[in-house]
Short mmCIF file of C-alpha atoms in Angstrom, two decimals:
data_model
loop_
_atom_site.label_atom_id
_atom_site.label_comp_id
_atom_site.label_asym_id
_atom_site.label_seq_id
_atom_site.Cartn_x
_atom_site.Cartn_y
_atom_site.Cartn_z
CA MET A 1 90.72 94.84 110.11
CA LYS A 2 94.03 96.43 109.94
CA LYS A 3 94.21 100.06 109.66
CA PHE A 4 96.09 100.41 106.46
CA ALA A 5 94.30 97.63 104.70
CA MET A 6 91.14 99.60 105.50
CA ILE A 7 92.86 102.67 104.09
CA GLY A 8 93.76 100.80 100.98
CA ILE A 9 90.25 99.57 100.37
CA ALA A 10 88.95 103.10 100.99
CA VAL A 11 91.27 104.39 98.14
CA ILE A 12 89.50 101.90 95.92
CA PHE A 13 86.08 102.40 97.32
CA ALA A 14 85.90 105.93 98.56
CA LEU A 15 88.02 107.98 96.61
CA CYS A 16 85.71 107.09 93.62
CA SER A 17 87.26 105.80 90.46
CA PHE A 18 86.03 105.26 86.90
CA THR A 19 85.81 103.68 83.61
CA SER A 20 87.50 102.66 80.46
CA CYS A 21 86.44 99.98 78.06
CA GLU A 22 89.15 100.04 75.34
CA GLU A 23 92.27 98.42 76.51
CA GLY A 24 95.10 101.03 77.01
CA LEU A 25 92.56 104.08 76.97
CA PHE A 26 94.61 105.25 79.87
CA VAL A 27 97.65 102.98 80.17
CA SER A 28 99.38 102.90 83.41
CA LYS A 29 102.33 104.95 83.28
CA ALA A 30 104.43 107.63 85.02
CA PRO A 31 103.41 111.17 84.87
CA PRO A 32 102.58 113.44 83.11
CA ALA A 33 99.07 112.18 83.92
CA ASP A 34 96.10 112.39 81.17
CA ALA A 35 93.76 114.45 82.97
CA GLU A 36 92.28 115.75 79.61
CA ASN A 37 91.49 112.32 78.37
CA ALA A 38 90.07 111.07 81.74
CA LEU A 39 87.65 113.78 81.81
CA LYS A 40 86.04 112.46 78.71
CA LEU A 41 84.57 109.60 80.81
CA ILE A 42 83.09 111.74 83.61
CA PRO A 43 79.34 112.22 83.09
CA LYS A 44 77.97 115.59 81.89
CA ASP A 45 75.57 116.33 84.73
CA VAL A 46 78.07 116.71 87.63
CA MET A 47 78.36 119.34 90.40
CA ALA A 48 82.22 118.93 90.90
CA VAL A 49 85.37 117.41 89.61
CA PHE A 50 88.93 116.90 90.84
CA PHE A 51 92.12 115.61 90.00
CA ILE A 52 95.19 114.42 91.85
CA ASP A 53 98.54 113.48 90.47
CA ILE A 54 99.66 110.79 93.01
CA HIS A 55 103.01 110.56 91.73
CA ARG A 56 103.80 114.34 91.91
CA VAL A 57 102.10 114.57 95.56
CA MET A 58 104.64 111.89 96.45
CA THR A 59 107.69 114.15 95.19
CA ILE A 60 106.79 116.72 98.17
CA GLU A 61 109.22 116.10 100.97
CA PHE A 62 106.64 116.91 103.55
CA ILE A 63 104.25 114.16 102.26
CA ASN A 64 106.89 111.64 101.83
CA LYS A 65 108.26 112.21 105.39
CA LEU A 66 104.82 111.66 106.78
CA ILE A 67 104.53 108.23 105.13
CA LYS A 68 108.09 107.24 106.11
CA GLU A 69 107.12 108.14 109.81
CA LYS A 70 104.11 105.96 109.50
CA GLU A 71 106.10 103.09 108.46
CA SER A 72 108.91 103.57 111.03
CA ALA A 73 106.29 104.03 113.83
CA GLU A 74 105.57 100.39 113.83
CA THR A 75 108.18 98.75 115.97
CA SER A 76 106.59 95.02 116.28
CA ASP A 77 107.95 92.04 114.34
CA GLU A 78 104.65 91.96 112.34
CA LEU A 79 104.20 93.63 109.11
CA THR A 80 103.05 97.22 109.26
CA ASP A 81 99.79 98.04 108.02
CA PHE A 82 101.27 99.82 104.78
CA GLN A 83 103.67 96.81 104.12
CA GLU A 84 100.68 94.32 104.69
CA PHE A 85 98.52 96.23 102.19
CA LYS A 86 101.40 95.95 99.52
CA ALA A 87 101.92 92.31 100.14
CA LYS A 88 98.13 91.44 99.94
CA THR A 89 97.38 93.61 96.93
CA GLY A 90 100.60 94.02 95.10
CA ILE A 91 100.06 97.54 95.03
CA ASP A 92 102.40 100.15 96.27
CA PRO A 93 100.43 103.40 96.43
CA GLU A 94 103.80 105.45 96.29
CA LYS A 95 104.56 103.97 92.93
CA ASP A 96 101.60 102.20 91.50
CA ILE A 97 98.89 104.72 91.83
CA ASN A 98 99.32 107.25 89.13
CA PHE A 99 96.36 109.49 89.26
CA ILE A 100 92.74 109.87 90.44
CA VAL A 101 89.96 111.77 88.66
CA GLY A 102 86.74 112.01 90.49
CA ALA A 103 83.16 113.80 90.32
CA ILE A 104 80.46 114.49 92.68
CA THR A 105 77.27 113.69 90.84
CA GLY A 106 73.51 113.52 91.76
CA GLU A 107 71.17 116.31 93.05
CA ALA A 108 72.29 119.30 94.71
CA GLU A 109 70.22 118.48 97.76
CA LYS A 110 72.04 117.54 100.82
CA GLY A 111 72.52 113.96 101.15
CA LYS A 112 71.57 113.05 97.56
CA GLU A 113 75.03 113.39 96.24
CA GLU A 114 76.77 110.45 94.57
CA GLY A 115 80.51 109.96 93.97
CA VAL A 116 82.35 108.62 90.87
CA GLY A 117 85.80 108.99 89.49
CA ILE A 118 89.09 107.14 88.06
CA ILE A 119 91.85 105.52 89.64
CA ASN A 120 94.77 104.97 87.11
CA LEU A 121 97.14 102.35 88.50
CA THR A 122 99.12 99.29 87.98
CA TYR A 123 97.49 96.42 89.62
CA ASN A 124 96.72 92.65 89.52
CA LYS A 125 93.04 92.26 89.17
CA ASP A 126 92.81 88.73 90.72
CA LEU A 127 95.13 89.52 93.62
CA LEU A 128 93.16 92.61 94.52
CA LEU A 129 89.69 90.97 94.15
CA SER A 130 91.00 88.14 96.37
CA MET A 131 92.18 90.49 99.09
CA ILE A 132 88.86 92.51 98.98
CA LYS A 133 86.86 89.23 99.48
CA GLU A 134 89.15 88.19 102.16
CA GLU A 135 89.07 91.27 104.11
CA MET A 136 85.13 91.30 103.86
CA ALA A 137 85.01 87.63 105.09
CA LYS A 138 87.57 88.62 108.04
CA GLU A 139 85.11 91.32 108.89
CA ARG A 140 82.10 89.14 108.99
CA GLU A 141 84.00 86.73 111.28
CA GLU A 142 84.95 89.49 113.56
CA GLU A 143 81.31 90.63 113.80
CA HIS A 144 80.22 87.24 114.67
CA GLU A 145 82.83 86.81 117.40
CA LYS A 146 81.92 90.28 118.78
CA GLU A 147 78.13 89.32 118.89
CA ALA A 148 78.79 85.96 120.50
CA GLU A 149 80.63 87.77 123.29
CA GLU A 150 77.73 90.05 124.07
CA GLU A 151 75.96 88.69 126.93
CA HIS A 152 72.78 90.81 126.54
CA ALA A 153 72.41 90.45 122.73
CA GLU A 154 68.81 89.68 121.62
CA GLU A 155 68.65 86.31 119.99
CA GLU A 156 66.10 87.67 117.34
CA GLU A 157 68.02 90.66 116.41
CA GLU A 158 68.60 91.10 112.72
CA GLU A 159 72.17 90.59 111.37
CA GLU A 160 73.68 92.87 108.80
CA GLU A 161 76.60 91.42 107.10
CA LYS A 162 78.12 92.93 103.82
CA GLU A 163 78.62 90.59 100.72
CA LEU A 164 79.91 91.16 97.29
CA ILE A 165 77.30 90.99 94.64
CA GLU A 166 78.17 90.83 90.94
CA GLU A 167 76.17 92.12 87.99
CA GLU A 168 76.82 92.25 84.25
CA TYR A 169 76.28 95.91 82.79
CA ASN A 170 77.19 96.68 79.29
CA GLY A 171 79.94 94.24 79.09
CA PHE A 172 81.46 95.15 82.52
CA THR A 173 81.08 93.35 85.87
CA ILE A 174 79.91 95.74 88.52
CA TYR A 175 80.70 94.42 92.11
CA THR A 176 78.51 95.89 94.61
CA VAL A 177 79.32 95.80 98.58
CA LYS A 178 75.75 94.98 100.00
CA GLU A 179 74.60 94.58 103.38
CA GLU A 180 72.63 91.40 103.85
CA GLU A 181 69.60 91.78 106.13
CA GLU A 182 66.22 90.19 106.68
CA GLU A 183 63.59 92.41 104.79
CA GLU A 184 59.77 92.63 104.99
CA GLU A 185 58.10 90.81 102.01
CA GLU A 186 56.30 94.17 101.07
CA GLU A 187 58.99 96.66 100.73
CA GLU A 188 58.21 99.94 98.98
CA GLU A 189 59.89 100.26 95.61
CA GLU A 190 60.96 103.92 96.55
CA GLU A 191 62.94 102.49 99.37
CA GLU A 192 64.66 99.92 97.17
CA GLU A 193 65.85 102.68 94.81
CA GLU A 194 67.29 104.58 97.68
CA GLU A 195 69.23 101.70 99.07
CA GLU A 196 70.63 101.24 95.44
CA GLU A 197 71.89 104.73 95.33
CA GLU A 198 73.65 104.26 98.53
CA GLU A 199 75.36 101.02 97.43
CA GLU A 200 79.30 101.15 97.00
CA SER A 201 80.31 99.69 93.81
CA PHE A 202 83.44 99.13 91.54
CA ALA A 203 84.34 97.64 88.17
CA PHE A 204 87.55 96.68 86.68
CA LEU A 205 87.73 98.31 83.33
CA ASP A 206 91.06 97.35 81.92
CA LYS A 207 94.52 96.75 83.07
CA SER A 208 95.07 100.39 84.29
CA ASN A 209 91.69 101.46 85.43
CA ILE A 210 89.09 100.83 88.29
CA ALA A 211 85.72 102.37 88.32
CA VAL A 212 84.32 103.13 91.94
CA GLY A 213 81.37 104.90 93.37
CA ASN A 214 77.68 104.73 94.08
CA LYS A 215 76.13 101.87 91.72
CA ASN A 216 74.12 104.42 89.65
CA ALA A 217 77.05 106.72 89.21
CA VAL A 218 79.40 103.74 87.98
CA LYS A 219 76.65 102.83 85.67
CA SER A 220 76.44 106.53 84.53
CA VAL A 221 80.25 106.35 83.62
CA ILE A 222 79.89 103.16 81.82
CA ASP A 223 77.08 104.74 79.73
CA THR A 224 79.38 107.70 79.11
CA LEU A 225 82.13 105.65 77.83
CA ALA A 226 79.50 103.83 75.53
CA LYS A 227 78.66 107.17 74.25
CA LYS A 228 74.92 106.75 75.55
CA LYS A 229 75.64 109.81 77.80
CA GLU A 230 77.68 112.98 76.99
CA SER A 231 80.90 113.77 79.25
CA VAL A 232 81.51 116.81 81.44
CA LEU A 233 83.25 118.48 78.56
CA LYS A 234 80.01 119.06 76.96
CA ASN A 235 78.76 120.77 79.97
CA GLU A 236 78.55 124.31 79.08
CA GLY A 237 79.25 125.82 82.59
CA PHE A 238 82.06 123.44 83.35
CA SER A 239 83.69 123.62 79.89
CA ALA A 240 84.05 127.48 80.56
CA LEU A 241 85.32 126.99 84.05
CA LEU A 242 87.85 124.15 83.21
CA THR A 243 89.55 126.48 80.69
CA LYS A 244 90.58 128.66 83.60
CA ILE A 245 92.14 126.01 85.58
CA ASN A 246 95.74 124.78 85.42
CA LYS A 247 95.11 121.14 84.63
CA GLU A 248 98.85 120.52 84.69
CA ALA A 249 98.72 121.10 88.53
CA MET A 250 99.39 118.25 90.73
CA PHE A 251 95.78 118.84 92.37
CA TRP A 252 92.93 120.73 90.94
CA GLY A 253 89.08 120.94 91.51
CA ALA A 254 86.06 122.77 90.19
CA ALA A 255 82.54 123.14 91.28
CA LEU A 256 79.41 124.83 89.93
CA ILE A 257 77.45 126.47 92.77
CA PRO A 258 73.70 126.37 92.38
CA ALA A 259 71.86 129.70 92.98
CA GLU A 260 69.65 127.69 95.41
CA ALA A 261 72.59 126.76 97.50
CA ILE A 262 73.77 130.44 97.76
CA LYS A 263 70.19 131.55 98.89
CA GLU A 264 70.04 129.02 101.43
CA ALA A 265 73.53 129.97 102.86
CA ILE A 266 72.37 133.60 102.94
CA ALA A 267 69.31 132.97 104.60
CA ALA A 268 71.16 131.02 107.47
CA LYS A 269 73.78 133.67 107.54
CA PRO A 270 72.89 137.09 106.07
CA GLU A 271 76.49 138.37 106.29
CA LEU A 272 77.16 136.17 103.37
CA VAL A 273 75.01 138.19 101.04
CA ILE A 274 78.38 139.34 99.60
CA LEU A 275 78.40 135.88 97.80
CA GLU A 276 75.08 136.18 96.15
CA THR A 277 76.42 136.46 92.73
CA VAL A 278 78.92 133.57 92.87
CA ASN A 279 78.10 130.63 90.66
CA ALA A 280 81.48 128.46 90.59
CA ALA A 281 84.68 128.04 92.21
CA SER A 282 88.05 126.28 91.53
CA ILE A 283 91.13 125.51 93.19
CA SER A 284 94.42 124.16 92.03
CA LEU A 285 97.76 122.93 94.12
CA ASP A 286 101.04 122.71 92.35
CA TYR A 287 104.67 122.19 93.55
CA LYS A 288 107.44 124.07 91.67
CA ASN A 289 111.05 125.06 92.76
CA THR A 290 110.46 123.69 96.23
CA ASN A 291 107.38 125.77 96.81
CA ILE A 292 103.64 124.65 97.00
CA ILE A 293 101.47 127.07 95.04
CA ALA A 294 97.79 127.55 95.67
CA ASP A 295 95.48 129.18 93.27
CA ILE A 296 91.86 129.64 94.14
CA LYS A 297 89.23 131.31 91.83
CA ILE A 298 85.80 132.43 93.13
CA MET A 299 83.60 132.98 89.90
CA SER A 300 81.08 135.80 89.67
CA SER A 301 79.83 137.99 86.71
CA ASP A 302 79.53 141.07 88.86
CA PRO A 303 82.65 143.29 88.89
CA THR A 304 81.34 145.36 91.74
CA LYS A 305 80.46 142.27 94.04
CA ASN A 306 83.93 140.79 92.98
CA GLN A 307 85.74 144.02 94.30
CA GLU A 308 83.65 144.07 97.46
CA LEU A 309 84.46 140.42 98.20
CA ALA A 310 88.08 140.99 97.53
CA ASP A 311 88.19 143.95 99.97
CA ASN A 312 86.55 142.08 102.64
CA LEU A 313 88.81 139.12 102.28
CA ASN A 314 91.78 141.39 102.38
CA GLY A 315 90.43 142.86 105.50
CA TYR A 316 90.16 139.43 107.18
CA LYS A 317 93.56 138.72 106.05
CA ASP A 318 94.97 142.05 107.89
CA MET A 319 93.06 141.30 111.02
CA ALA A 320 94.43 137.79 111.17
CA ALA A 321 97.96 138.84 110.54
CA LEU A 322 97.75 140.62 113.94
CA ILE A 323 97.15 137.08 115.64
CA GLN A 324 100.05 135.43 117.30
CA ILE A 325 99.80 131.50 117.63
CA GLN A 326 102.60 130.38 119.90
CA ASP A 327 105.67 131.64 118.07
CA LEU A 328 104.17 131.62 114.55
CA ASN A 329 104.33 134.92 112.82
CA MET A 330 101.09 135.10 111.00
CA ALA A 331 101.80 138.28 109.39
CA GLU A 332 104.66 136.53 107.52
CA ILE A 333 102.53 133.67 106.45
CA LEU A 334 99.64 135.65 105.29
CA ASP A 335 101.86 138.22 103.40
CA ARG A 336 102.33 135.28 100.83
CA ILE A 337 98.61 135.47 100.04
CA GLU A 338 97.41 137.67 97.39
CA ILE A 339 93.82 138.43 96.89
CA THR A 340 92.76 140.27 93.61
CA SER A 341 89.50 141.25 91.97
CA PHE A 342 88.91 140.78 88.22
CA PRO A 343 85.64 141.45 86.26
CA ASP A 344 84.60 137.65 86.20
CA HIS A 345 86.11 136.34 89.47
CA VAL A 346 88.15 136.87 92.64
CA ASN A 347 91.52 135.29 92.64
CA ILE A 348 93.41 134.01 95.84
CA TYR A 349 97.08 133.07 95.17
CA ALA A 350 99.71 131.88 97.46
CA SER A 351 103.07 130.50 97.42
CA PHE A 352 104.78 128.74 100.43
CA PRO A 353 108.01 126.97 100.90
CA GLU A 354 107.50 123.29 100.91
CA ASP A 355 109.16 122.98 104.44
CA LEU A 356 106.34 125.40 105.79
CA PRO A 357 104.04 122.83 106.91
CA GLN A 358 106.69 120.83 108.75
CA THR A 359 107.94 123.87 110.43
CA ILE A 360 104.37 124.73 111.62
CA ILE A 361 103.79 121.15 112.89
CA ASP A 362 107.37 121.03 114.62
CA LYS A 363 106.44 124.21 116.43
CA LEU A 364 103.01 123.09 117.50
CA LYS A 365 104.56 119.91 118.78
CA MET A 366 107.25 121.69 120.83
CA GLU A 367 104.57 124.18 122.31
CA LYS A 368 102.44 121.01 123.13
CA LYS A 369 105.35 119.33 125.02
CA LYS A 370 106.03 122.49 127.05
CA GLU A 371 102.33 122.55 128.11
CA GLU A 372 102.52 119.05 129.02
CA LYS A 373 105.63 119.68 131.25
CA LYS A 374 103.75 122.61 132.88
CA ASP A 375 100.83 120.09 133.80
CA ILE A 376 103.33 117.78 135.40
#
């Protein structure tokens, strides 16, 4: 399967999308993206939420240059992965994907998390679904050919193939990518439930939105849409946290941090005791006046601990400023980072020229070339 085709399906499957029943609830359009409206369909009980304004991300010269380099790197007469994806799906990620809103749901326990979200885009349902089925069929065929070529493959070895299962749920068709395999007649019910939680599912909701995520998570979003469940805006902890985030930024995310998770981290690394009162965190990235702006908030209700944390972080920053990586001036870079303590949080703020990432990459590439010449 071509790399970019896989990336394209990953956008639909892995980046987690979400739902809308009423036609035009989030009509596909150019920015400003409607993050507030999209949050109404994120279930109440989530651990983290995030938002990406794809159109605005694409306006950053550094990002745009990387994409162009990817396209121009292909020198064969065949279609590039990027072009092939556009041709097969009718979707140009640069122009047609407007924004993504996602969430991490499920239990806080490691491995129990689930993902769900929204991709707001312009798409052709029939064309996209046809492409997904075609790629899955191609993958099965490639697997069969590979197995046939294996000289020492066991004849009775169980095969696992992916198929697309359709299920009606509250007026939506949920498509689930499921692995076909021979199962014992008597399988514990608990194991079946665990498998369902791990299944990747998606649902076409209207002409502008696709729901994707773990099967249970997708159902949870549909229930939220049907008002059978409350949205994240009714989550008291998140509601307070979201008021402190710049939701107009091109990217932002927020997470509630369970006390149990902090205790486990401290137990593993006692030096992290400085974080014992932390209960949430948020981040936003924006692009203004050719500068990339990062704003991180570490939430805690203990002013003394906040001051201590800020002092420690500033200390680490000062030490890092003394380090020279090739010809990069770390002091100059770190001087753009401001760390400040407040009664209810520690704020980390930075503003960098848009060309800084490319400058760093170019310098690292030059140093790598110098090292390679030395080895010759």
